Amino acid sequence: MSPIPIVVISCVLWAAIASTICINAKANHTEFVSCMNNHIILFANDSRYLFTEDMPMYSSLVTSQHNPRCSNSTTSIKPVGIVTPQNEAEIQATIMCSQKHGLQVRVRSGGHDYEGLSYLCKTPFVVIDMRNLRSVSIDIEDETAWVQSGATLGELYYSIAQKSQTHGFPAGICPSVGVGGHFSGGGFGTMVRKYGLAADSVIDAYLVDAKGRLLDREEMGEDLFWAIRGGGGASFGVIVSWKIKLVRVPEKVTVFNVHKSMDDQNTTEIIHHWQYVMHKMKHELFIRVIIQYIHDNKNTSVEAVFNSLFLGELKDLITLMNKKFPELHLKPKDCIEMSWIESVLYFAGLEKTPELLLGNKTDPYVSYFKAKSDFVTKAIPKQVFVGIREKFLQQKLVFLIMDPYGGRMNEISESHIPFPHRRGNLYNMQYLVKWDVNDVQALHDHTHWLRGLYRYMEPYVSKHPRRAYLNYRDLDIGTNRQGNTSYVEARVWGEKYFSGNFKRLAQVKSKVDPDNFFRNEQSIPLHIKHSKEY
């Protein structure tokens, strides 16, 4: 009898494995749905919160993210179910049923996750989509607000402005970003130099932990409350809502966009000088630099945009700029006075209609993209920006965004919350490349180009380790292996995001989630020691 070819044996073996996976997936699906129905009020219609593959809304929910590159991932399976809870009890039931039937959980608030970790998984899993938990309650007298994790930054800003024209909140620029992920990763925007991060102004929270308990700040304890403000909430539980401290803003602020062609050598001189003066300017002034190339079959060039918010009047801004940054040659005609909420729309590229901040239909950032980040501690030489210009001409849609620090960021300890990038950082850099058609070749070409740019910048950015920002998630810097990654293995990427705070995050993780239920490719690992030692 002739031996059976190895290739045939392999095919049979893989067919058997695939069949087993399929059977297990169906069993997981059935058991999970049954469990949910037993936990939620029996006569409730589960179709209002639980969506499975045989239901019409399932496909749209699966693909409702802002980086379609991730939805085409070949390493992820489809979720057993997508839960859109309308209260804490439905979150608690989802966690308990997932644990009971061996499913992992992914939590999605806004869909802006750069690497798709909030909706992708290699083993059977359930997505908790927070879109129905988006209420915002403002207390102007107390200058606080409670905001649920499914709300967008735009909805938060809109709600504040409806109550007061002299209050705001120091969070991100893109209005369609979900509050849940943004706050738990740190979160910075145009008021970062005046008030610090969004997470710096969080004063309480409600979280459902791995045991299904709903905990506020007092009940979760200061260690866990510290961890979820910048350490990534998805490693520790499901954060339902946040209590934040509002900040004061003047009735009139001033904004400007000044465009400079990188073909002009003087532009490089201005950017170089920006590095030396911006972090020392008044806390009320924020000027970021966006180097961009948008190839549109016209005589386009790489340009630098100086994009600014000043928490004050035009006359005071002009006086300040003439004294501290005359190289930009800012003129009154370049500037516009407006309310703070109008400045939110201005930075988002939206018309002066605050209602546009409600929902995310106007989001301009939905596209295939890959991003990376750096922190700069020493001014970059002028010739480096010349090299960046040359590299940008190889692409069609690419951005380098430089957000200034200094100000309040210099005054807060690097261990105050897990986000450590404080004193000594001149600015944060985000590299972003976009493309139109997401086939295998396009993905390879664009990501390969971006990684080349990242290597080019290595000598000029932070070192030992080279730092990165959690909310600009980047799996290139290291990932956890499947299952339980050791603390030592995870340090490869963990200290790039968190520096010396990574050890404390792992200690908190060991204490509050010792079975490592909440995990993904870059979740906080358990510490070497057993959790009972803490």
Coordinates of C-alpha atoms in Angstrom, one line a residue:
M1 CA 0.0 0.0 0.0
S2 CA 1.4 3.4 -1.0
P3 CA 2.0 5.9 1.8
I4 CA -0.4 8.8 1.9
P5 CA 1.3 12.0 0.7
I6 CA 2.2 14.4 3.6
V7 CA 0.3 17.2 1.8
V8 CA -2.9 15.1 1.9
I9 CA -2.4 14.3 5.6
S10 CA -1.9 18.1 6.3
C11 CA -5.1 19.0 4.4
V12 CA -7.1 16.3 6.3
L13 CA -5.6 17.5 9.6
W14 CA -6.4 21.2 8.9
A15 CA -9.9 20.3 7.8
A16 CA -10.5 18.5 11.1
I17 CA -9.1 21.4 13.0
A18 CA -11.3 23.9 11.0
S19 CA -14.3 21.7 11.6
T20 CA -13.6 21.6 15.4
I21 CA -13.2 25.4 15.5
C22 CA -16.6 25.8 13.6
I23 CA -18.3 23.4 16.0
N24 CA -16.8 25.2 19.1
A25 CA -17.8 28.6 17.7
K26 CA -21.4 27.5 17.2
A27 CA -21.5 26.0 20.7
N28 CA -20.0 29.2 22.2
H29 CA -22.6 31.2 20.3
T30 CA -25.5 29.2 21.6
E31 CA -24.3 28.9 25.1
F32 CA -23.4 32.6 25.4
V33 CA -26.8 33.8 24.1
S34 CA -28.5 31.4 26.5
C35 CA -26.4 32.7 29.4
M36 CA -27.2 36.3 28.6
N37 CA -30.9 35.6 28.4
N38 CA -30.7 34.0 31.8
H39 CA -28.9 36.9 33.4
I40 CA -30.9 39.7 31.9
I41 CA -34.7 40.0 32.7
L42 CA -36.1 36.9 31.1
F43 CA -39.0 38.7 29.2
A44 CA -36.6 41.3 27.8
N45 CA -36.1 41.4 24.0
D46 CA -32.4 40.4 23.7
S47 CA -32.3 41.9 20.2
R48 CA -32.1 45.4 21.7
Y49 CA -28.6 44.7 23.2
L50 CA -27.2 41.5 21.7
F51 CA -26.4 41.1 18.0
T52 CA -25.2 37.8 16.5
E53 CA -24.1 36.8 13.0
D54 CA -27.6 35.9 11.9
M55 CA -29.0 39.3 12.6
P56 CA -29.1 42.2 10.1
M57 CA -27.2 44.8 12.2
Y58 CA -24.3 42.5 13.0
S59 CA -22.3 43.2 9.8
S60 CA -22.6 47.0 10.2
L61 CA -21.5 46.8 13.8
V62 CA -18.5 44.6 13.0
T63 CA -17.3 47.1 10.4
S64 CA -18.1 50.4 12.3
Q65 CA -14.6 51.5 13.0
H66 CA -12.5 54.4 11.8
N67 CA -9.5 52.4 10.4
P68 CA -10.9 49.8 7.9
R69 CA -7.3 48.5 7.6
C70 CA -8.0 46.6 10.8
S71 CA -11.4 45.2 9.8
N72 CA -9.6 43.3 6.9
S73 CA -7.3 41.5 9.4
T74 CA -6.8 37.8 8.5
T75 CA -5.6 37.0 12.0
S76 CA -8.9 37.8 13.7
I77 CA -12.1 35.7 13.8
K78 CA -15.6 37.2 13.9
P79 CA -17.0 37.9 17.3
V80 CA -19.5 35.4 18.8
G81 CA -21.7 38.3 19.6
I82 CA -21.7 42.1 19.8
V83 CA -23.3 43.5 22.9
T84 CA -24.5 47.1 22.9
P85 CA -25.4 47.5 26.6
Q86 CA -27.8 50.1 27.8
N87 CA -27.0 49.8 31.5
E88 CA -24.3 48.5 33.8
A89 CA -26.2 45.2 34.4
E90 CA -25.9 44.2 30.8
I91 CA -22.1 44.8 31.0
Q92 CA -21.9 42.7 34.1
A93 CA -23.9 39.9 32.5
T94 CA -21.6 40.0 29.4
I95 CA -18.5 39.7 31.5
M96 CA -19.9 36.8 33.6
C97 CA -21.2 34.9 30.6
S98 CA -18.0 35.4 28.7
Q99 CA -15.9 34.0 31.5
K100 CA -18.3 31.1 32.0
H101 CA -18.0 30.0 28.4
G102 CA -14.4 30.7 27.8
L103 CA -14.8 33.8 25.7
Q104 CA -12.6 36.9 25.7
V105 CA -14.0 40.4 25.7
R106 CA -13.1 43.4 23.7
V107 CA -14.5 46.9 24.6
R108 CA -15.1 49.5 21.9
S109 CA -16.1 53.1 22.7
G110 CA -15.4 55.2 19.6
G111 CA -13.7 52.9 17.1
H112 CA -10.6 55.0 16.7
D113 CA -8.3 52.3 18.0
Y114 CA -5.3 52.6 15.7
E115 CA -4.5 48.8 15.7
G116 CA -8.1 47.5 16.2
L117 CA -7.4 45.9 19.6
S118 CA -10.9 46.9 20.7
Y119 CA -12.6 44.7 18.1
L120 CA -10.2 42.1 17.0
C121 CA -9.2 38.8 18.6
K122 CA -7.6 35.5 17.5
T123 CA -9.8 33.3 19.8
P124 CA -13.6 33.3 20.4
F125 CA -14.7 36.6 21.8
V126 CA -17.5 39.1 22.4
V127 CA -17.4 42.8 21.6
I128 CA -18.9 45.2 24.2
D129 CA -19.8 48.2 22.1
M130 CA -20.5 51.2 24.3
R131 CA -22.5 53.3 21.7
N132 CA -25.7 53.3 23.8
L133 CA -23.9 54.5 26.9
R134 CA -23.2 58.1 25.9
S135 CA -25.0 60.4 28.4
V136 CA -23.3 63.6 29.6
S137 CA -24.4 65.3 32.8
I138 CA -23.0 68.8 33.5
D139 CA -22.9 70.5 36.9
I140 CA -21.7 74.0 36.2
E141 CA -22.0 75.2 39.8
D142 CA -19.6 72.4 40.9
E143 CA -17.7 72.7 37.6
T144 CA -17.8 68.9 37.1
A145 CA -19.5 66.5 34.7
W146 CA -20.3 62.8 34.5
V147 CA -19.7 61.4 31.0
Q148 CA -20.3 57.8 29.9
S149 CA -17.6 56.0 27.9
G150 CA -19.6 55.7 24.7
A151 CA -20.0 59.5 24.3
T152 CA -17.7 61.2 21.8
L153 CA -15.5 64.1 22.6
G154 CA -17.7 66.2 20.4
E155 CA -20.8 65.3 22.4
L156 CA -19.0 66.2 25.6
Y157 CA -17.8 69.6 24.3
Y158 CA -21.3 70.4 22.9
S159 CA -22.9 69.6 26.3
I160 CA -20.5 71.8 28.2
A161 CA -21.1 74.7 25.8
Q162 CA -24.8 74.4 26.2
K163 CA -24.4 75.1 29.9
S164 CA -21.6 77.7 29.8
Q165 CA -19.5 79.8 27.4
T166 CA -16.6 80.0 29.9
H167 CA -16.0 76.4 30.6
G168 CA -14.3 73.6 28.5
F169 CA -12.4 70.4 28.9
P170 CA -8.7 69.7 27.9
A171 CA -9.1 66.7 25.6
G172 CA -8.5 65.8 22.0
I173 CA -9.0 67.6 18.7
C174 CA -11.0 65.0 16.8
P175 CA -14.7 65.2 17.9
S176 CA -15.6 61.6 16.9
V177 CA -13.1 60.0 19.3
G178 CA -14.8 58.0 22.0
V179 CA -14.4 59.2 25.6
G180 CA -13.7 55.7 27.0
G181 CA -10.5 55.0 25.1
H182 CA -9.3 58.6 25.0
F183 CA -9.4 59.2 28.7
S184 CA -7.9 55.8 29.6
G185 CA -4.9 56.4 27.4
G186 CA -4.2 59.9 28.7
G187 CA -5.7 62.2 26.1
F188 CA -4.3 65.6 25.0
G189 CA -5.4 68.4 22.8
T190 CA -5.2 72.2 22.3
M191 CA -5.2 73.0 26.0
V192 CA -2.6 70.5 27.0
R193 CA -0.1 73.2 27.9
K194 CA -2.6 75.1 30.1
Y195 CA -4.3 72.2 31.8
G196 CA -2.5 69.0 31.0
L197 CA -4.2 65.8 29.9
A198 CA -7.8 64.8 29.9
A199 CA -6.8 62.0 32.4
D200 CA -5.3 64.6 34.7
S201 CA -8.8 66.1 35.2
V202 CA -10.6 62.8 35.9
I203 CA -11.7 62.7 39.5
D204 CA -13.9 59.6 39.7
A205 CA -15.1 56.7 37.6
Y206 CA -17.4 53.7 37.5
L207 CA -15.8 50.4 36.4
V208 CA -17.0 46.8 36.1
D209 CA -14.2 44.5 37.1
A210 CA -13.4 40.9 36.2
K211 CA -15.7 39.7 39.0
G212 CA -18.6 41.6 37.6
R213 CA -18.6 44.2 40.4
L214 CA -19.5 47.8 39.7
L215 CA -16.9 50.0 41.5
D216 CA -16.5 53.7 41.9
R217 CA -13.2 55.4 43.0
E218 CA -13.6 54.7 46.7
E219 CA -14.5 51.0 46.1
M220 CA -11.8 50.3 43.5
G221 CA -9.1 51.9 45.5
E222 CA -6.5 54.5 44.5
D223 CA -4.2 52.0 42.8
L224 CA -6.8 50.9 40.3
F225 CA -8.1 54.5 39.9
W226 CA -4.5 55.5 39.1
A227 CA -4.0 52.8 36.5
I228 CA -7.1 53.5 34.4
R229 CA -6.2 57.2 33.9
G230 CA -3.6 56.7 31.2
G231 CA -2.7 53.0 31.6
G232 CA -5.4 51.7 29.2
G233 CA -8.7 50.8 30.8
A234 CA -9.1 47.6 28.7
S235 CA -6.5 45.8 30.8
F236 CA -8.4 46.3 34.0
G237 CA -12.1 46.2 33.3
V238 CA -14.9 48.0 31.5
I239 CA -15.1 51.7 32.4
V240 CA -18.8 52.7 32.3
S241 CA -18.4 56.4 33.1
W242 CA -16.1 59.2 34.2
K243 CA -16.4 62.2 36.5
I244 CA -14.3 65.1 35.2
K245 CA -13.3 68.5 36.5
L246 CA -14.2 71.2 33.9
V247 CA -11.7 74.0 33.3
R248 CA -12.2 77.8 32.7
V249 CA -11.9 79.3 29.2
P250 CA -12.2 82.9 28.2
E251 CA -15.3 84.2 26.4
K252 CA -13.1 84.9 23.4
V253 CA -10.2 82.8 22.2
T254 CA -8.0 83.3 19.1
V255 CA -7.1 80.8 16.4
F256 CA -4.9 80.8 13.3
N257 CA -3.6 78.6 10.5
V258 CA -0.5 79.7 8.8
H259 CA 0.6 77.7 5.8
K260 CA 4.2 77.6 4.7
S261 CA 5.7 75.7 1.7
M262 CA 8.5 73.4 2.6
D263 CA 10.0 74.3 -0.8
D264 CA 11.0 77.6 0.9
Q265 CA 14.2 77.1 3.0
N266 CA 12.9 79.7 5.4
T267 CA 10.1 77.3 6.5
T268 CA 12.7 74.8 7.8
E269 CA 14.3 77.7 9.8
I270 CA 10.9 78.5 11.3
I271 CA 10.2 74.9 12.3
H272 CA 13.7 74.6 13.8
H273 CA 13.1 77.8 15.8
W274 CA 9.7 76.6 16.9
Q275 CA 11.4 73.8 18.7
Y276 CA 13.3 76.2 20.9
V277 CA 10.6 78.6 21.9
M278 CA 7.2 76.9 21.9
H279 CA 7.6 74.9 25.1
K280 CA 8.7 78.0 26.9
M281 CA 5.7 80.2 25.8
K282 CA 2.8 81.3 27.9
H283 CA 0.7 78.3 29.0
E284 CA -2.3 79.8 27.2
L285 CA -0.7 79.4 23.8
F286 CA -0.7 76.2 21.8
I287 CA 0.9 76.1 18.3
R288 CA 1.3 72.7 16.7
V289 CA 3.1 72.0 13.4
I290 CA 1.6 69.8 10.8
I291 CA 3.9 68.8 7.9
Q292 CA 1.7 67.3 5.2
Y293 CA 1.7 66.2 1.6
I294 CA -1.6 65.8 -0.1
H295 CA -0.9 64.8 -3.7
D296 CA -3.9 65.9 -5.9
N297 CA -2.4 65.9 -9.4
K298 CA -1.8 69.6 -9.2
N299 CA 1.4 71.5 -8.4
T300 CA 1.2 70.6 -4.8
S301 CA 4.2 70.8 -2.4
V302 CA 5.0 69.5 1.0
E303 CA 3.8 72.2 3.4
A304 CA 4.0 73.0 7.1
V305 CA 0.8 74.3 8.8
F306 CA 1.2 76.3 12.0
N307 CA -2.1 75.5 13.7
S308 CA -2.8 77.5 16.9
L309 CA -5.2 78.1 19.8
F310 CA -4.6 81.1 22.1
L311 CA -6.7 81.3 25.3
G312 CA -7.0 85.1 25.0
E313 CA -7.7 88.0 22.7
L314 CA -6.1 88.8 19.4
K315 CA -4.2 91.9 20.5
D316 CA -2.5 90.0 23.3
L317 CA -1.6 87.2 20.9
I318 CA 0.0 89.5 18.4
T319 CA 2.0 91.2 21.1
L320 CA 3.2 87.8 22.4
M321 CA 4.1 86.5 19.0
N322 CA 6.0 89.6 18.0
K323 CA 8.1 89.3 21.2
K324 CA 8.6 85.6 21.4
F325 CA 8.2 84.1 17.9
P326 CA 8.6 86.9 15.3
E327 CA 10.0 84.4 12.8
L328 CA 6.5 83.3 12.0
H329 CA 5.5 86.9 10.9
L330 CA 2.0 86.4 12.3
K331 CA -0.4 89.2 11.2
P332 CA -3.8 90.1 12.6
K333 CA -5.4 89.1 9.3
D334 CA -4.2 85.5 9.9
C335 CA -6.2 85.2 13.1
I336 CA -9.8 84.8 14.1
E337 CA -11.4 85.6 17.5
M338 CA -14.2 83.2 18.4
S339 CA -15.8 81.3 21.3
W340 CA -14.0 78.2 22.7
I341 CA -16.7 75.9 21.3
E342 CA -16.2 77.5 17.8
S343 CA -12.5 76.8 18.2
V344 CA -13.3 73.1 18.7
L345 CA -15.1 73.2 15.3
Y346 CA -12.3 75.2 13.7
F347 CA -9.7 72.6 14.7
A348 CA -11.9 69.8 13.4
G349 CA -12.3 71.5 10.1
L350 CA -16.1 71.9 10.6
E351 CA -18.5 74.8 9.9
K352 CA -19.5 77.0 12.9
T353 CA -22.5 74.8 13.7
P354 CA -22.1 73.2 17.2
E355 CA -24.7 70.5 16.3
L356 CA -22.2 69.0 14.0
L357 CA -20.4 67.8 17.1
L358 CA -23.2 65.4 17.8
G359 CA -22.6 61.9 16.5
N360 CA -19.7 61.0 14.1
K361 CA -21.2 61.4 10.6
T362 CA -18.9 64.3 9.9
D363 CA -15.7 62.5 10.9
P364 CA -13.0 63.3 8.3
Y365 CA -10.6 60.6 9.5
V366 CA -12.2 57.4 8.3
S367 CA -9.6 55.8 6.0
Y368 CA -7.0 53.1 5.7
F369 CA -4.0 54.3 7.7
K370 CA -1.0 53.3 9.8
A371 CA 0.5 55.5 12.5
K372 CA 3.5 55.7 14.8
S373 CA 4.7 58.1 17.4
D374 CA 7.7 59.6 19.1
F375 CA 8.6 62.1 21.9
V376 CA 11.3 64.7 21.2
T377 CA 13.6 65.8 24.1
K378 CA 16.2 67.7 22.1
A379 CA 15.7 70.0 19.1
I380 CA 16.0 68.1 15.8
P381 CA 18.6 69.5 13.3
K382 CA 17.3 71.5 10.4
Q383 CA 18.6 69.1 7.7
V384 CA 16.3 66.4 9.2
F385 CA 13.2 68.3 8.1
V386 CA 14.7 68.7 4.6
G387 CA 15.0 64.9 4.6
I388 CA 11.4 64.5 5.8
R389 CA 10.3 66.7 2.9
E390 CA 12.1 64.4 0.4
K391 CA 10.5 61.3 1.9
F392 CA 7.0 62.8 1.8
L393 CA 7.2 63.3 -1.9
Q394 CA 7.2 59.4 -2.2
Q395 CA 3.7 59.3 -0.9
K396 CA 0.2 60.7 -1.8
L397 CA -1.3 61.3 1.7
V398 CA 1.0 61.6 4.6
F399 CA 1.3 63.7 7.8
L400 CA 3.7 64.5 10.6
I401 CA 2.0 66.2 13.5
M402 CA 4.1 67.9 16.2
D403 CA 2.2 68.7 19.4
P404 CA 4.0 71.0 21.8
Y405 CA 4.4 70.3 25.5
G406 CA 5.9 72.4 28.3
G407 CA 3.6 74.6 30.4
R408 CA 1.4 72.6 32.7
M409 CA 2.9 69.3 31.4
N410 CA 6.3 70.3 33.0
E411 CA 4.6 70.8 36.4
I412 CA 3.0 67.4 36.8
S413 CA 5.0 64.4 38.1
E414 CA 5.6 61.6 35.6
S415 CA 4.2 59.2 38.1
H416 CA 1.1 61.2 38.8
I417 CA -0.8 58.9 36.4
P418 CA 0.6 56.1 34.2
F419 CA 1.3 58.6 31.3
P420 CA 5.0 59.5 32.0
H421 CA 5.9 61.9 29.2
R422 CA 6.1 65.2 31.1
R423 CA 9.1 67.4 32.0
G424 CA 11.9 67.3 29.4
N425 CA 9.7 66.5 26.4
L426 CA 9.6 69.3 23.9
Y427 CA 6.8 67.8 21.9
N428 CA 5.1 64.7 20.7
M429 CA 5.3 63.5 17.1
Q430 CA 2.7 61.4 15.2
Y431 CA 3.5 59.9 11.8
L432 CA 0.5 59.0 9.8
V433 CA 0.2 57.6 6.2
K434 CA -3.2 57.0 4.5
W435 CA -4.3 55.2 1.4
D436 CA -7.4 54.6 -0.7
V437 CA -7.5 50.9 -1.6
N438 CA -6.6 48.3 1.0
D439 CA -5.1 45.4 -0.9
V440 CA -2.2 43.4 0.3
Q441 CA 0.3 45.2 -1.8
A442 CA -0.9 48.7 -0.8
L443 CA -0.8 47.7 2.9
H444 CA 2.8 46.4 2.5
D445 CA 4.0 49.4 0.5
H446 CA 2.6 52.1 2.8
T447 CA 3.5 50.4 6.1
H448 CA 7.0 49.7 4.8
W449 CA 7.4 53.3 3.8
L450 CA 6.3 54.5 7.3
R451 CA 8.6 52.1 9.1
G452 CA 11.4 53.5 6.9
L453 CA 10.6 57.1 8.0
Y454 CA 10.4 55.9 11.7
R455 CA 13.9 54.4 11.3
Y456 CA 15.2 57.6 9.8
M457 CA 14.0 59.6 12.8
E458 CA 15.5 57.2 15.4
P459 CA 18.7 59.3 16.1
Y460 CA 16.7 62.4 16.8
V461 CA 14.0 61.3 19.3
S462 CA 13.8 60.0 22.9
K463 CA 16.1 57.0 23.7
H464 CA 16.5 54.2 26.3
P465 CA 13.8 53.4 25.6
R466 CA 12.4 55.2 22.5
R467 CA 9.1 56.4 23.8
A468 CA 5.6 56.1 22.3
Y469 CA 2.1 57.3 23.1
L470 CA -0.5 54.7 24.1
N471 CA -3.4 56.3 22.2
Y472 CA -1.3 56.2 19.0
R473 CA -1.2 52.4 19.4
D474 CA 1.6 50.7 17.5
L475 CA 2.0 46.9 17.5
D476 CA 5.4 47.3 15.7
I477 CA 7.1 48.2 19.1
G478 CA 6.2 44.8 20.6
T479 CA 3.3 42.5 21.4
N480 CA 2.2 39.9 23.9
R481 CA 2.3 36.3 22.9
Q482 CA -0.9 34.4 22.8
G483 CA -2.1 33.6 26.4
N484 CA -0.2 34.9 29.4
T485 CA 2.8 36.9 28.4
S486 CA 5.4 37.4 31.2
Y487 CA 6.2 40.7 32.7
V488 CA 9.7 40.6 31.4
E489 CA 8.5 39.8 27.8
A490 CA 6.0 42.7 27.9
R491 CA 8.5 45.2 29.1
V492 CA 9.7 45.4 25.5
W493 CA 6.7 47.5 24.6
G494 CA 5.4 48.4 28.0
E495 CA 8.3 50.7 29.1
K496 CA 8.1 52.6 25.7
Y497 CA 4.5 53.6 26.6
F498 CA 4.8 53.9 30.4
S499 CA 8.5 54.2 31.4
G500 CA 9.0 53.5 35.1
N501 CA 5.2 53.3 35.6
F502 CA 5.0 50.0 33.8
K503 CA 6.0 48.0 36.9
R504 CA 3.3 49.6 39.0
L505 CA 0.7 48.9 36.3
A506 CA 1.6 45.2 36.3
Q507 CA 1.3 45.1 40.1
V508 CA -2.1 46.6 39.9
K509 CA -3.1 44.2 37.2
S510 CA -2.0 41.2 39.3
K511 CA -4.1 42.4 42.2
V512 CA -7.4 43.3 40.4
D513 CA -7.4 40.7 37.5
P514 CA -5.1 37.8 38.7
D515 CA -6.6 35.4 36.0
N516 CA -5.7 37.9 33.3
F517 CA -9.2 37.9 31.9
F518 CA -8.9 41.3 30.3
R519 CA -6.1 40.9 27.8
N520 CA -5.0 41.6 24.2
E521 CA -1.8 42.0 22.2
Q522 CA -0.7 44.9 24.3
S523 CA -2.5 44.5 27.6
I524 CA -0.8 45.0 30.9
P525 CA 0.7 41.6 32.0
L526 CA 0.7 40.1 35.5
H527 CA 3.7 41.0 37.5
I528 CA 6.3 38.3 38.4
K529 CA 5.2 38.1 42.0
H530 CA 1.8 36.7 43.1
S531 CA -0.9 39.2 43.5
K532 CA -1.4 38.2 47.2
E533 CA 1.9 39.9 48.0
Y534 CA 0.3 43.3 47.4

